[in-house]
Structure formats: structure tokens, C-alpha cells
Coordinates of C-alpha atoms in Angstrom, one line a residue:
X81 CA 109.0 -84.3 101.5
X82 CA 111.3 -87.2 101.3
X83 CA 114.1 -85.6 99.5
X84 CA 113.7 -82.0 102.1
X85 CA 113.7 -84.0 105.2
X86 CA 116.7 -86.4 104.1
X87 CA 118.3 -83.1 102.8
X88 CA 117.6 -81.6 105.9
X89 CA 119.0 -84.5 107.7
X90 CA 122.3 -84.4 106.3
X91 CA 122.7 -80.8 107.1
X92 CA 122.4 -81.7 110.6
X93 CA 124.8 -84.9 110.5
X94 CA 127.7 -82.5 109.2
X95 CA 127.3 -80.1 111.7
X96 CA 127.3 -82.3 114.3
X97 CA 130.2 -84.4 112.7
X98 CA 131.7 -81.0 112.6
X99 CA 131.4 -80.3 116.3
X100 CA 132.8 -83.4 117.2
X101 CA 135.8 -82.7 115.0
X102 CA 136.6 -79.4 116.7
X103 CA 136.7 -81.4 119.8
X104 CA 139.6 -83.5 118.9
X105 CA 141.8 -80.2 118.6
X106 CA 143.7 -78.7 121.4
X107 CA 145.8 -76.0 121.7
X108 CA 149.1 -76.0 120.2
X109 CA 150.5 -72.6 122.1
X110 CA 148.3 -70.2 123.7
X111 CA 149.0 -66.0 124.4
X112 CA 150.7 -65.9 121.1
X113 CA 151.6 -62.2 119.6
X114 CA 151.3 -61.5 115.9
X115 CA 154.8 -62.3 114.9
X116 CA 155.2 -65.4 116.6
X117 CA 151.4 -66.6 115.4
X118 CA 152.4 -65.9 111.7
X119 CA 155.8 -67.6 112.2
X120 CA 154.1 -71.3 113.9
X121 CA 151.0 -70.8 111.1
X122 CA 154.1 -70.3 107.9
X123 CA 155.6 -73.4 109.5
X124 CA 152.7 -75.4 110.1
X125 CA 151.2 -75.1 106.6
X126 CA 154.8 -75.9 105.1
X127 CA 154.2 -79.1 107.1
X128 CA 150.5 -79.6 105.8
X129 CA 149.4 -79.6 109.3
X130 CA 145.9 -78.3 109.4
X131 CA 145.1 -75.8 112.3
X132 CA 142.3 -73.3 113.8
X133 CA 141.9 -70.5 115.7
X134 CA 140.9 -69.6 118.7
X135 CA 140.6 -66.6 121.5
X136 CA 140.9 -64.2 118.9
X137 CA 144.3 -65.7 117.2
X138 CA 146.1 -65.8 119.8
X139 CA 145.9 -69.9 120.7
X140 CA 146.6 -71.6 117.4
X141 CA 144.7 -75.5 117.6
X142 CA 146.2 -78.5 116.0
X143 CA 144.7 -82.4 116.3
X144 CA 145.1 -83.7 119.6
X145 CA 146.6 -86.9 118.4
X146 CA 149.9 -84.7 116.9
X147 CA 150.0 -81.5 119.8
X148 CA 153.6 -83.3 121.6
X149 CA 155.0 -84.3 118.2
X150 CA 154.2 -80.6 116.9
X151 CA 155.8 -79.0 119.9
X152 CA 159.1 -81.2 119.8
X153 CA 159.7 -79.9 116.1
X154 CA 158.8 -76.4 116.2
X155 CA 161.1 -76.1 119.5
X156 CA 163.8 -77.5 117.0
X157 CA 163.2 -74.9 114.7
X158 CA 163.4 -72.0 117.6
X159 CA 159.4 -71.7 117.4
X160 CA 157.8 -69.7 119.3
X161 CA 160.9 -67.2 119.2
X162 CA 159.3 -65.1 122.8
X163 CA 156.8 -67.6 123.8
X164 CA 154.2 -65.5 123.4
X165 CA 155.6 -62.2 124.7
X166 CA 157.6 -61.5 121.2
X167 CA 161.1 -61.4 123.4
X168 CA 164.4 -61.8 122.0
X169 CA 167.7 -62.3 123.6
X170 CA 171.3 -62.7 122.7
X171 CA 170.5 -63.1 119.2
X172 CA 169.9 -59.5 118.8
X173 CA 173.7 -59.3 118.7
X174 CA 174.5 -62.1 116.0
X175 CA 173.8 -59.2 113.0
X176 CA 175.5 -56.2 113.4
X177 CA 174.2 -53.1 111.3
X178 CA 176.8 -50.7 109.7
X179 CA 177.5 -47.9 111.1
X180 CA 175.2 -47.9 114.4
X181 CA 176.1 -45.3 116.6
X182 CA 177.3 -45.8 120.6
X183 CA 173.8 -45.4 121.6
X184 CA 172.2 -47.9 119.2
X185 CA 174.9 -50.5 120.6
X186 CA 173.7 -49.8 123.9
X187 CA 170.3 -50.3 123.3
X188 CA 170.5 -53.0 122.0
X189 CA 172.7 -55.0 124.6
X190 CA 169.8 -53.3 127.0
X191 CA 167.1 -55.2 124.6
X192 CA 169.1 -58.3 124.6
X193 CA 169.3 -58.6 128.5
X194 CA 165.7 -58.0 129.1
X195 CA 165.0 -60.2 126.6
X196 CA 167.2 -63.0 128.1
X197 CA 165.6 -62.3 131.5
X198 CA 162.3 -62.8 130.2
X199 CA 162.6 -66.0 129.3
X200 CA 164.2 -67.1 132.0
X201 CA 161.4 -65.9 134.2
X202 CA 158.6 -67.2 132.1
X203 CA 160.5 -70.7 132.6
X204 CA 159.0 -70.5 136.2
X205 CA 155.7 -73.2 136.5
X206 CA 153.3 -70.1 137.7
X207 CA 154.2 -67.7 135.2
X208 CA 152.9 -67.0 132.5
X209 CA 154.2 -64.5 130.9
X210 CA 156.6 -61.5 132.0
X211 CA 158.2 -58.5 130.9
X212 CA 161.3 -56.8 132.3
X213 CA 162.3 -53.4 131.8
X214 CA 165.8 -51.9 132.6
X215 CA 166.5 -48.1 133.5
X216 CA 170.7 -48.4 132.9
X217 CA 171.8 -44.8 133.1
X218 CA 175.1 -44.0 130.6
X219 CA 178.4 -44.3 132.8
X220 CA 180.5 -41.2 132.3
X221 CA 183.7 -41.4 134.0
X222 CA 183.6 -37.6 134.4
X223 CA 181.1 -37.3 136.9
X224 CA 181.5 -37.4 140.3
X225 CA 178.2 -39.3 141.6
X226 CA 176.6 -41.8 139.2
X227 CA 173.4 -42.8 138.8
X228 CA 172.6 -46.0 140.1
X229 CA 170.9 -48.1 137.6
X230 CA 167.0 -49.8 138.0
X231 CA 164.3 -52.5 136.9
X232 CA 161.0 -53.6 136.8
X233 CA 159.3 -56.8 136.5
X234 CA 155.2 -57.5 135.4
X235 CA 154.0 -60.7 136.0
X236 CA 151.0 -62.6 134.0
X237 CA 150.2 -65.7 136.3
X238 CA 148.7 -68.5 135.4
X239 CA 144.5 -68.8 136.7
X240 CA 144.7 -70.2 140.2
X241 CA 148.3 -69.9 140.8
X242 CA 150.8 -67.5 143.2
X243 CA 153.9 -66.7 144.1
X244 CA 155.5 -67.1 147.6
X245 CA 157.8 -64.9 148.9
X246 CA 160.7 -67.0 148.8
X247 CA 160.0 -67.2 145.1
X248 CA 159.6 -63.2 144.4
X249 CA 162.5 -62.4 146.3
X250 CA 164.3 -65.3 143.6
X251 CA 163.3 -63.2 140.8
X252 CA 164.5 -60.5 142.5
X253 CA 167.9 -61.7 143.0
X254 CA 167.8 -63.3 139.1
X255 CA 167.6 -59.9 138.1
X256 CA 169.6 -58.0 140.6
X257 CA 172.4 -60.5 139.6
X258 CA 172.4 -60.1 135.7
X259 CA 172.5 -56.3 136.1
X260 CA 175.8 -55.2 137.6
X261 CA 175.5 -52.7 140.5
X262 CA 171.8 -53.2 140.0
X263 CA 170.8 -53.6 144.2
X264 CA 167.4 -55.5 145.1
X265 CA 166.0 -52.4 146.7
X266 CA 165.8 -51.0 143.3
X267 CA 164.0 -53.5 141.4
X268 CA 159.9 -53.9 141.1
X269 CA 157.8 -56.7 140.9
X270 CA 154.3 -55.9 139.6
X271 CA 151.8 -58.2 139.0
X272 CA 149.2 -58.5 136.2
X273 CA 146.7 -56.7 138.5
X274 CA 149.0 -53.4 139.0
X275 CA 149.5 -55.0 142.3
X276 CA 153.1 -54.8 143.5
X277 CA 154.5 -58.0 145.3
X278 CA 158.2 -57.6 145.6
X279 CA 157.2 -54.3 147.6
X280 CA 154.8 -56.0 150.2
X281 CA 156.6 -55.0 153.1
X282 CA 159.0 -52.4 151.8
X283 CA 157.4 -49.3 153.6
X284 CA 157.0 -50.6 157.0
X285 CA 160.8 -52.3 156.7
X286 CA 162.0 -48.4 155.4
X287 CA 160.5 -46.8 158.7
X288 CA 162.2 -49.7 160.7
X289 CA 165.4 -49.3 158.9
X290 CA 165.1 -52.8 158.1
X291 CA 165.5 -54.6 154.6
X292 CA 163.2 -57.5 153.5
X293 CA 165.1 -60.2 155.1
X294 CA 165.4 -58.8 158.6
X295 CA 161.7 -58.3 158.3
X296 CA 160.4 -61.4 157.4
X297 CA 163.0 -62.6 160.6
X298 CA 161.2 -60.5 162.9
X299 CA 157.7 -61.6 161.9
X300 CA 158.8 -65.2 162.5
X301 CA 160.1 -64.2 165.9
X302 CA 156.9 -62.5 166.6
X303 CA 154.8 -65.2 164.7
X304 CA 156.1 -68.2 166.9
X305 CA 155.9 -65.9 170.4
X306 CA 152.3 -65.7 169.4
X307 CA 151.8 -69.5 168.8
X308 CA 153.4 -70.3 172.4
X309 CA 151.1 -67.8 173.9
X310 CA 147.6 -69.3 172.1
X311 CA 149.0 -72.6 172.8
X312 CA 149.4 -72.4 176.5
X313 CA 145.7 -70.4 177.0
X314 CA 143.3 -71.9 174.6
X315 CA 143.1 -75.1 176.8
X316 CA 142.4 -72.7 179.6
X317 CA 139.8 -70.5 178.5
X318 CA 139.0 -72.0 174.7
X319 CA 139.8 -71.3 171.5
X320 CA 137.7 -68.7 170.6
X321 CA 138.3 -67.2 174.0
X322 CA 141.4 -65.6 173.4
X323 CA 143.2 -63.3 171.1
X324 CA 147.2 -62.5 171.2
X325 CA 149.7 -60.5 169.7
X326 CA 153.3 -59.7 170.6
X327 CA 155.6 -57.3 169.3
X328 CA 159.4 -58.0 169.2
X329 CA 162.2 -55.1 168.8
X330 CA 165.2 -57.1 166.9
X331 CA 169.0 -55.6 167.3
X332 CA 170.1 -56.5 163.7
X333 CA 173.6 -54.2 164.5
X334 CA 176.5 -56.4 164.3
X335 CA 179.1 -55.3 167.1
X336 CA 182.3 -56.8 167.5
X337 CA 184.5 -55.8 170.5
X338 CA 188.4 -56.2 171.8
X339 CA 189.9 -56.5 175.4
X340 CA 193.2 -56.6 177.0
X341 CA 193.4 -57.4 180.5
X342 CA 196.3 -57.1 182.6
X343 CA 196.6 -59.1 185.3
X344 CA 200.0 -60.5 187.7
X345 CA 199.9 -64.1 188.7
X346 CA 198.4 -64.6 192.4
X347 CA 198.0 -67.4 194.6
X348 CA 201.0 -69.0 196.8
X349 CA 202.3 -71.5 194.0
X350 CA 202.5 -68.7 191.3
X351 CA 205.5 -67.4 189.8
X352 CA 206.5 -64.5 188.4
X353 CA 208.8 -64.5 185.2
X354 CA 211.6 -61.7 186.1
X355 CA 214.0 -60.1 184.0
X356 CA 217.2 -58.6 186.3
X357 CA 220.0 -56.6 184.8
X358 CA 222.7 -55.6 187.3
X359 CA 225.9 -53.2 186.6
X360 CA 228.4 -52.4 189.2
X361 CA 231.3 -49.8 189.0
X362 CA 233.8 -49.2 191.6
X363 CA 235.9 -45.8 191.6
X364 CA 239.9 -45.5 192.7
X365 CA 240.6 -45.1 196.8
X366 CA 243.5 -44.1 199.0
X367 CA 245.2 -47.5 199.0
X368 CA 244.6 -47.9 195.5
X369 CA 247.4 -48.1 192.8
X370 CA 247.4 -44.7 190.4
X371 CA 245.6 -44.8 187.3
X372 CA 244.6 -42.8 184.7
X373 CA 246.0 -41.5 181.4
X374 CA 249.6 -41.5 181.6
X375 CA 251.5 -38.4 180.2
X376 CA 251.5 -34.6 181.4
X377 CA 248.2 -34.3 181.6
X378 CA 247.9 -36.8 184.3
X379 CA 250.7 -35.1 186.5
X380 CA 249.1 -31.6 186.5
X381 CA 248.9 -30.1 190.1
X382 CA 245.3 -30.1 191.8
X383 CA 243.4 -27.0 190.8
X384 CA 243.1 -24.8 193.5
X385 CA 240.0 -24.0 194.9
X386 CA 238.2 -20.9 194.7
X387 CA 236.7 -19.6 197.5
X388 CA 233.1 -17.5 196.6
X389 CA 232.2 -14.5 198.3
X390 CA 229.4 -16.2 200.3
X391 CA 229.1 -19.7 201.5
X392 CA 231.7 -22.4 202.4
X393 CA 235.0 -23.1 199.8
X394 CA 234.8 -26.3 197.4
X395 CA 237.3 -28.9 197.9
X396 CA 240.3 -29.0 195.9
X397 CA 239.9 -30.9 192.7
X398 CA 242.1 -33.2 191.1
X399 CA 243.3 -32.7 187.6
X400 CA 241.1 -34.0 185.1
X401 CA 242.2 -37.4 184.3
X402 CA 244.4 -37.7 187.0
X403 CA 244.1 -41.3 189.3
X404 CA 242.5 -38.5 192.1
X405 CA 240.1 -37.4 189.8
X406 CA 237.7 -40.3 190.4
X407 CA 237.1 -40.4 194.1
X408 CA 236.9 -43.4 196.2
X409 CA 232.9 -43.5 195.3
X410 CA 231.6 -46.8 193.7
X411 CA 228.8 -47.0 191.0
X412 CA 226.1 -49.8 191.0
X413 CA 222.9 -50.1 188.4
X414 CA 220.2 -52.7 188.8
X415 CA 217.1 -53.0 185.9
X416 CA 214.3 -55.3 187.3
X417 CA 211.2 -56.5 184.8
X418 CA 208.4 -58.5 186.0
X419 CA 206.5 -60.0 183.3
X420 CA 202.1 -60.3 184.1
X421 CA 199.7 -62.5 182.3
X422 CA 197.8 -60.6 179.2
X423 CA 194.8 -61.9 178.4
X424 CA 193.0 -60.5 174.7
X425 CA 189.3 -60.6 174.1
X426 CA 187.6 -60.3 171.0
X427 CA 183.5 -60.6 171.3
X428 CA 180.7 -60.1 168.4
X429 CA 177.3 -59.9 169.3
X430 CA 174.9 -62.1 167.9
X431 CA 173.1 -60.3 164.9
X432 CA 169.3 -60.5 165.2
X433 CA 169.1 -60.9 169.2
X434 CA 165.7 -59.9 170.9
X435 CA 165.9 -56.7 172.3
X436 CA 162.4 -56.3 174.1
X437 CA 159.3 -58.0 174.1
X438 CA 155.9 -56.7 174.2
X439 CA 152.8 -58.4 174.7
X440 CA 149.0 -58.1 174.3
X441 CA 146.6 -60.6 175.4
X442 CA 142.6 -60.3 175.3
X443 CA 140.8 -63.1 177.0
X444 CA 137.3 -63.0 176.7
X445 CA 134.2 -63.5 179.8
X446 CA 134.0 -67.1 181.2
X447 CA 130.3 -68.6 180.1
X448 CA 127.9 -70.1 182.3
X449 CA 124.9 -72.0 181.5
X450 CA 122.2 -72.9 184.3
X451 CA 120.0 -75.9 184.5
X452 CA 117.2 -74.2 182.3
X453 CA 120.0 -73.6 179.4
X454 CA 120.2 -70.3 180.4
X455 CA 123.9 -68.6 179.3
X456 CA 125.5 -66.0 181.3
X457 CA 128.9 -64.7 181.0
X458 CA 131.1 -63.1 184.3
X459 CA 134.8 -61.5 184.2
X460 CA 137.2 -63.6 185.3
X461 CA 139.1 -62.8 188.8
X462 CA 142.0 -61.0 190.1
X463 CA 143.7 -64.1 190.7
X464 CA 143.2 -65.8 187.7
X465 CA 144.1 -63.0 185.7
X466 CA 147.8 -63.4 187.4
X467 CA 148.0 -66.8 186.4
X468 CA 146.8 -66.0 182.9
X469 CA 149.8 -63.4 182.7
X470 CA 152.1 -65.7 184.3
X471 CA 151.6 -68.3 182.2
X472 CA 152.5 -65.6 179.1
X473 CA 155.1 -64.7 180.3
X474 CA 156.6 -68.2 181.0
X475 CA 155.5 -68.8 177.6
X476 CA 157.7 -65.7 175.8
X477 CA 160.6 -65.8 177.7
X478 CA 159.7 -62.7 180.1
X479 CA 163.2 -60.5 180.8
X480 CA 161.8 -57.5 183.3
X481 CA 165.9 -56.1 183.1
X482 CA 165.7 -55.9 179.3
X483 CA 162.1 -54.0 179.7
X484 CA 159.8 -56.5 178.2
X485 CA 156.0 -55.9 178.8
X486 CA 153.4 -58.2 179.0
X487 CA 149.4 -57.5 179.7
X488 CA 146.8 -59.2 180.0
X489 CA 143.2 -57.9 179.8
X490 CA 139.9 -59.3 180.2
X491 CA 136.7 -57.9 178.0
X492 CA 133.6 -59.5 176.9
X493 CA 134.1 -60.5 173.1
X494 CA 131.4 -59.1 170.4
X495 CA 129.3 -62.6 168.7
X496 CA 128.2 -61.8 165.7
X497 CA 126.1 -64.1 163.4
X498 CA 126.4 -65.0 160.6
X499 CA 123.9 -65.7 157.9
X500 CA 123.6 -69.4 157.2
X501 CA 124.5 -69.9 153.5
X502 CA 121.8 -70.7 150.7
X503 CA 121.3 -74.0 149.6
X504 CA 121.5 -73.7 146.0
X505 CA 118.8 -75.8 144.4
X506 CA 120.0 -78.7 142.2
X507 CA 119.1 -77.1 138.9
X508 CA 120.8 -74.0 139.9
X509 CA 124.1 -75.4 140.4
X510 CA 127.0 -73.9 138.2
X511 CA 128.4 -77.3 137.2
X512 CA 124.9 -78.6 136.0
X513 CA 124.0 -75.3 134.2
X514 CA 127.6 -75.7 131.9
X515 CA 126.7 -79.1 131.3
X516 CA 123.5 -78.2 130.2
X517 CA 125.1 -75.5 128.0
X518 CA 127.3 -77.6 126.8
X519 CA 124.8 -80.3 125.8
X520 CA 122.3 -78.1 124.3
X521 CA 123.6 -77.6 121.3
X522 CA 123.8 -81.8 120.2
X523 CA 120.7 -82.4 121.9
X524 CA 118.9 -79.4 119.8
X525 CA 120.1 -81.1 116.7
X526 CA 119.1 -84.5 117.5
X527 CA 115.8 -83.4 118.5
X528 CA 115.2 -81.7 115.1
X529 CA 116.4 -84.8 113.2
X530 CA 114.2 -86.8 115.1
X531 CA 111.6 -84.4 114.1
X532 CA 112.5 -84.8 110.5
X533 CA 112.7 -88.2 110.7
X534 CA 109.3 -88.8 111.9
X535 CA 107.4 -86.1 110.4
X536 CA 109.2 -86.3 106.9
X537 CA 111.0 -89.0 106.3
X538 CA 108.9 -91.9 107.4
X539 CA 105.9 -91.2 105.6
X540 CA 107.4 -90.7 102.5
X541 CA 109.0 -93.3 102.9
X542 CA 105.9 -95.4 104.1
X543 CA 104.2 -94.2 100.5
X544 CA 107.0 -95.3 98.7
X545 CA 107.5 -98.4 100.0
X546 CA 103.9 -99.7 99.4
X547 CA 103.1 -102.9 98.1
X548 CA 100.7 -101.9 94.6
X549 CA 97.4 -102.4 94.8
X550 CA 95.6 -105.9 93.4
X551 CA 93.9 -105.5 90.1
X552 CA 90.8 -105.2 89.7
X553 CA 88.1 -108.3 88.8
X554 CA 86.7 -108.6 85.4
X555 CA 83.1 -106.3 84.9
X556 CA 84.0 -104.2 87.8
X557 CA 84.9 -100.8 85.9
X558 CA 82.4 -99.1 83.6
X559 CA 83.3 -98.5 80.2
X560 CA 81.5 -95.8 79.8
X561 CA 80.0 -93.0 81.7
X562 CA 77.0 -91.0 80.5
X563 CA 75.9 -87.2 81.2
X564 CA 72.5 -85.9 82.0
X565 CA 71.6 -85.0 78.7
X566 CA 72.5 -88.2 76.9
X567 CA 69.1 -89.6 75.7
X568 CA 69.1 -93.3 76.6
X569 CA 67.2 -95.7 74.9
X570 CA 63.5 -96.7 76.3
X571 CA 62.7 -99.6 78.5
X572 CA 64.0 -102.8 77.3
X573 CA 61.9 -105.5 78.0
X574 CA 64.7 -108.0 80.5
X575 CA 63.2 -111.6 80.4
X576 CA 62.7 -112.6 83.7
X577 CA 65.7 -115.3 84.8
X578 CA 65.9 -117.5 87.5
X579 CA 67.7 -117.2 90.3
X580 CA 71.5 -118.7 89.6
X581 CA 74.1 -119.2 91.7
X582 CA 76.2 -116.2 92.8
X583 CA 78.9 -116.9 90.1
X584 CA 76.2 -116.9 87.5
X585 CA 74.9 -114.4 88.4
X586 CA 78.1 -112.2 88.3
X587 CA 78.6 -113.2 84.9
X588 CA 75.1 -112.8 83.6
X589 CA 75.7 -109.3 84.6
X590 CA 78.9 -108.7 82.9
X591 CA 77.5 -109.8 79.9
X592 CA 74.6 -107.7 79.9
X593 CA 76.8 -105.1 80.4
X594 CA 79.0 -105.5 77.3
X595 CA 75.6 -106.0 74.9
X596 CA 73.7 -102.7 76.6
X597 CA 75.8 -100.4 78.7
X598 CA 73.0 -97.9 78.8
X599 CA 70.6 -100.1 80.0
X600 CA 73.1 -100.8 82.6
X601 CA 73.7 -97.2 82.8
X602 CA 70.3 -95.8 83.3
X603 CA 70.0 -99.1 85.7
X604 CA 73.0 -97.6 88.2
X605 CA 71.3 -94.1 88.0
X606 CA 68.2 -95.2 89.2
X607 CA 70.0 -96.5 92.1
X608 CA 72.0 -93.5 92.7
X609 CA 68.8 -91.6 92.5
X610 CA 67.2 -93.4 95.3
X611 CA 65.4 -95.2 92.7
X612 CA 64.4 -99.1 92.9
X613 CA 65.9 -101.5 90.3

């Protein structure tokens, strides 16, 4: 019993030794594939770094006291290659194959980019782990339309975490900006779930006509329209009282226009810049000296005058060239300019003004409650509903030329209750039951050596570890010991004694003993018997 319960024992101390062991790993990289799992385990072993496994292979566990230093020298050695995803990037084009073909080439700079994109996503804190895949059609300077090219992005998160906006549309641009002619519109981002986040808004900003940006802008405009109106009426009617929601059309065109205006200079001080260009030419009179062209010409008679049928003669005219030829007429030219003021101007709209507003606002019944506790709820007034719609429309910015609406409506509001929550008893608790499922385990095993211990151990021990027994006084063990058929010797006369002393009397009977054990013999059987001495 001693050597099974101590054997027993030390079964149980190793296995609990062995737990405790296990709990001074932790994981060295987690979400590893195949190739990079047999790549850390080659490496580790040539370090004589002992490891296990866990979650099926893919987390590799080293001790805890050596995880950092581990990481520091396997990152020197380019270990993990993908981090876990089994992605490679520029490095695919160190070693070039002979004789690839045009398409292999491509291909693999395809490969290499993806690759290089997917580690620079997975260096994001919430990711982790991501795959990108490029569609990048063959550019053919033959035809007349290409193919624009396209990507898509899947995202493994960490537990707990998300991604903002802000931070989607950045791995959107990462990508749209390693890709050339690659456009935003065209890339994906899908998460683990199959849910798709870079598309969130994409269909309602399509029927607008609006991209993601101008979107999100209009949602703010509507968003902070909505805070001024629940901030001016919940102190009015409460804040349950009340719901809101406005609607903002956003003129996102960008419009830039030119004028020139033509206007003179007025008022009595003005002046007027003029430009005057005068010629004057006077012609040869009666008392004038002769001129002309001197020679024959000049002394030619007049030409005489033909006289037509109808109508009065024409005058006799001089010959050409002659000093008569001119007249006694004088010529004068004048050219005035007046310069006015020209005034150019070049106006661009604001892109992203408010083009209309609209505005619904539901308040609900005002509550009474009598003396007895009684509640009772009444629509509000005429007049108060005016002052309720004033107040919104103070509160948007209300432009009746630009067509904005506002209306305010008052409606009792549907209470429903809800169901109190269930107080979870103490033992039911989550947190308690994983304690006690971690803790079962250890406290199984110490219960069972404890068994051991006690039922086993100890009393074997106990036996062992007994102090031998005293020996035993002269005269007190029979010599010999007699069967029923042994024919003892008749009745011996005993001669009568007196009465000793206890000692002497012990050793009177020790010595008859020795001299006639049968006597003695048939003596204890008699007794036995129920016989008297």
C-alpha cells in the first residue's frame, strides 16, 4: 500500500508540475501558415529553443522568460516571412527564372505589389491580417478604350477592435496610390465577416451623385442642424419628449463666373480722359496764287461742259491738275475718343453651400399628474406649437427665399416597457464559472493526493514506523502444546505449599513447568474447559 500510494503520488506531482510548466509559455507568433510555422520551428530548434503548440499549429509557444529576445532575432533573420498570411513582396523579383514569358513577368510584379500592400496594411494596430487582390488588365496600345484596372481588400481584425472611417478610406487611398490609374471608387474593403466597409455609403452617395467625401460632409451638415434643434427643445418639453431630423440638399458644383462692366465717370468733379485728333485742309480760291503741276498738262483749256438731254448743264470743269481744279472748298477732320472706367469680375461659388433645408420635428403630449398621482397627457396648443417651430427655425438658419421647410408636429409618443434584466445569481456568473474551470483541474489532483495520502500512505507508514514490541518475561510461552489424543500421565500427587509471596510464586510455577509440562498441560485444559484447578 505504501509503495502504490507513494507511486500514485508522484504521478500526480508530475502532472501538476507539468501544468504549471505549460503556464510559463506564451505565444511566440500566433495565425501562422504552414510555411512560415516550419520556417520559425527549423530555426528555433537550430537554436535549442524548446517550443509547443497550440490552436492547432498555428501559434507556436516558447518560455515566457525568452518570447522578446526570440522575436528581436527571428525579425533579424526575416522570420516570419508574411506574418502569418504567407505574403511576399519585392523579393519575388531578386531571382529571375530563364526564359519566363511576358505574362509570367507580369504576374509576378502583380504578386509582388499585393504582397507589399499586405504588409503594409497588416502594420495597422487593428489588423490582423489582410489580403489584397489586384485585377490589372493588360495595356495594349491598340485599343481604343482601356480597361480600367481594380482591387480588393479582406480584413481579419483583431477581437474587440474596428475601424473608423477615416481609417478605411486610408487603406483605400494606400492602395489607390500604389496602383497607377487605379481610382478609389474601384477598390473594395471586405471584412472578415463578408461584410463590406469601404462600401457603407456607396449606393446612397451613387443615387445622389455624390462621392464618399461629399457624403460624409452632408451628414455632418445634417448631423449638427439636428444637435441645434434637440438642444434648443429638450429644455422645453424634455428629453425624451422630442425627436428631430433635418435633411440638407448640398450644391457641391463648383461655378466660377467673369464680368465686365462698362461704366463713364459721373459726378461733377469727374473727368473724362479724351483722345482728339484734328486735320484741316484748305483748297485754292480766286485770290489765290496758281498751283498745281507745272507743265502742259496744267495749261490744258477747261473741258467743256456737256449739256444732257434732261435736266440742268454741269459747270465747266477745270483740267485735271490745273490750280482751278481744286475749288475754293476747304477740308477739315476731327477724331474724338472718350475713354470709360472698366471694371472685370471674376466670382467662384463656394463648393459645398446649403441649398435647402428641410425639417421634421415630433414633440410628444405634455404630462400631467394630479394630486392622487394620477398621469394624464394633453396636446399641446396652437400657440405653443408656433413657438416650438419658431424656435427651429431660429435654430437652422430658416431661408423662406431659398425654399427651406420646417414642420413641427405634435403626437403622443408609444412607452413601451421594458423587461427588467435578471439578476444572475453569484454562482452563475461567467467570471466565477471560468475560474472554477480553471481551478478544477489542480484542485482534483490535490484532492486525490490527499486521498492517497491519508488512506495509503499514512498507515503504512504508521506500521512501519512502529517501535517493536517488548519481549516477553521468562515462563510466559509454552514449550509445548498437546493434542486431544495425547495420553497424559495420571494425577500427580502436588504437595500442598504455602502461600509465598507473588514473586515466589511465579517462579515456583516456572519451575514446575520445566520438570512436568503435561501436568501443567492438562492443568491449563482444565481451565479452558471450564474446569476448576
Amino acid at each position: 500500500m505504501a509503495i502504490g500510494g507513494l507511486a500514485a503520488l508522484a504521478v500526480i506531482l508530475v502532472v501538476m508540475f507539468g501544468g504549471a510548466s505549460d503556464a510559463n509559455y506564451r505565444p511566440l507568433f500566433s495565425t501562422l501558415s504552414d510555411k512560415d510555422g516550419g520556417q520559425v520551428v527549423d530555426r528555433l530548434t537550430q537554436m535549442n529553443v524548446p517550443y509547443r503548440f497550440a490552436e492547432g499549429g498555428s501559434t507556436i509557444l516558447v518560455p515566457a522568460q525568452r518570447v522578446h529576445e526570440l522575436r528581436m532575432k527571428l525579425a533579424a533573420a526575416g522570420l516570419p516571412s508574411g506574418n502569418g498570411a504567407g505574403g511576399v513582396g519585392y523579393e519575388l523579383l531578386d531571382k529571375n527564372s530563364f526564359g519566363q514569358t511576358q505574362g509570367q513577368e507580369r504576374m509576378k510584379v502583380q504578386r509582388a505589389i499585393e504582397g507589399e500592400l499586405t504588409t503594409t496594411i497588416q502594420s495597422l494596430e487593428s489588423v490582423k491580417t489582410a489580403r489584397v487582390h489586384l485585377a490589372l488588365p493588360p495595356q495594349n496600345g491598340f485599343f481604343r478604350e482601356q480597361q480600367k484596372p481594380s482591387a480588393s481588400v479582406v480584413l481579419t481584425l483583431h477581437p474587440g477592435r474596428t475601424l473608423e472611417r477615416s481609417q478605411i478610406a486610408g487603406i483605400v487611398r494606400v492602395v489607390a496610390g500604389s496602383v497607377p490609374e487605379l481610382s478609389a471608387k474601384s477598390i473594395s474593403v471586405v471584412d472578415s465577416t463578408g461584410a463590406l466597409l469601404s462600401g457603407a455609403g456607396d449606393e446612397e452617395a451613387a443615387g445622389l451623385g455624390l462621392d464618399s467625401q461629399q457624403l460624409q460632409y452632408r451628414r455632418e451638415v445634417e448631423l449638427s442642424h439636428q444637435r441645434r434643434v434637440l438642444a434648443l427643445l429638450e429644455p422645453v418639453v424634455g428629453r425624451d419628449n422630442v425627436r428631430a431630423s433635418v435633411t440638407a440638399e448640398i450644391d457641391f458644383s463648383q461655378v466660377m463666373q467673369t464680368a465686365e462692366a462698362y461704366t463713364p465717370n459721373q459726378g461733377a468733379g469727374a473727368k473724362t480722359t479724351i483722345r482728339e485728333q484734328r486735320s484741316e485742309e484748305t483748297g485754292a480760291g480766286a485770290g489765290a496764287a496758281p498751283g498745281g503741276v507745272p507743265g502742259a498738262t496744267s495749261n490744258q483749256p477747261p473741258v467743256p461742259a456737256s449739256a444732257p438731254i434732261n435736266g440742268a448743264a454741269q459747270p465747266l470743269q477745270a483740267a485735271p491738275g490745273s490750280a482751278g481744279a481744286g475749288g475754293d472748298g476747304a477740308r477739315r477732320e476731327a477724331a474724338t475718343r472718350f475713354e470709360v472706367d472698366k471694371t472685370v469680375t471674376v466670382t467662384r461659388n463656394a463648393v459645398g453651400s446649403v441649398r435647402r433645408l428641410n425639417a421634421a420635428v415630433v414633440v410628444n403630449h405634455r404630462s400631467n399628474t394630479d394630486n392622487k398621482g394620477k398621469t394624464t397627457s394633453a396636446p399641446l396648443s396652437e400657440k405653443e406649437l408656433e413657438q416650438l417651430t419658431a424656435l427651429v427655425q431660429q435654430g437652422i438658419g430658416f431661408n423662406a427665399e431659398r425654399g427651406d421647410v420646417v414642420k413641427v408636429v405634435n403626437a403622443p409618443f408609444r412607452t413601451e416597457t421594458l423587461p427588467e434584466p435578471e439578476q444572475v445569481p453569484l454562482w452563475q456568473q461567467p467570471w466565477l464559472i471560468d475560474l472554477l474551470k480553471s481551478a478544477a483541474a489542480p484542485l482534483a489532483l490535490a484532492v486525490v493526493a490527499l486521498v492517497i495520502l491519508f488512506k495509503f500512505v499514512k498507515p503504512a507508514l504508521a506500521v512501519v514506523m512502529a517501535p517493536p514490541p517488548p519481549p516477553p518475561p521468562p515462563g510466559s510461552q509454552i514449550n509445548e502444546v498437546v493434542d486431544g489424543n495425547t495420553e497424559l500421565l495420571g494425577p500427580v500427587a502436588i504437595q500442598a505449599l504455602n502461600a509465598p509471596s507473588s514473586a515466589a510464586r511465579l517462579e515456583a510455577a516456572r519451575a514446575m513447568a520445566k520438570e512436568n509440562p503435561a501436568a501443567v498441560a492438562s492443568i491449563v485444559r482444565g481451565w479452558v474447559n471450564g474446569g476448576s484447578a
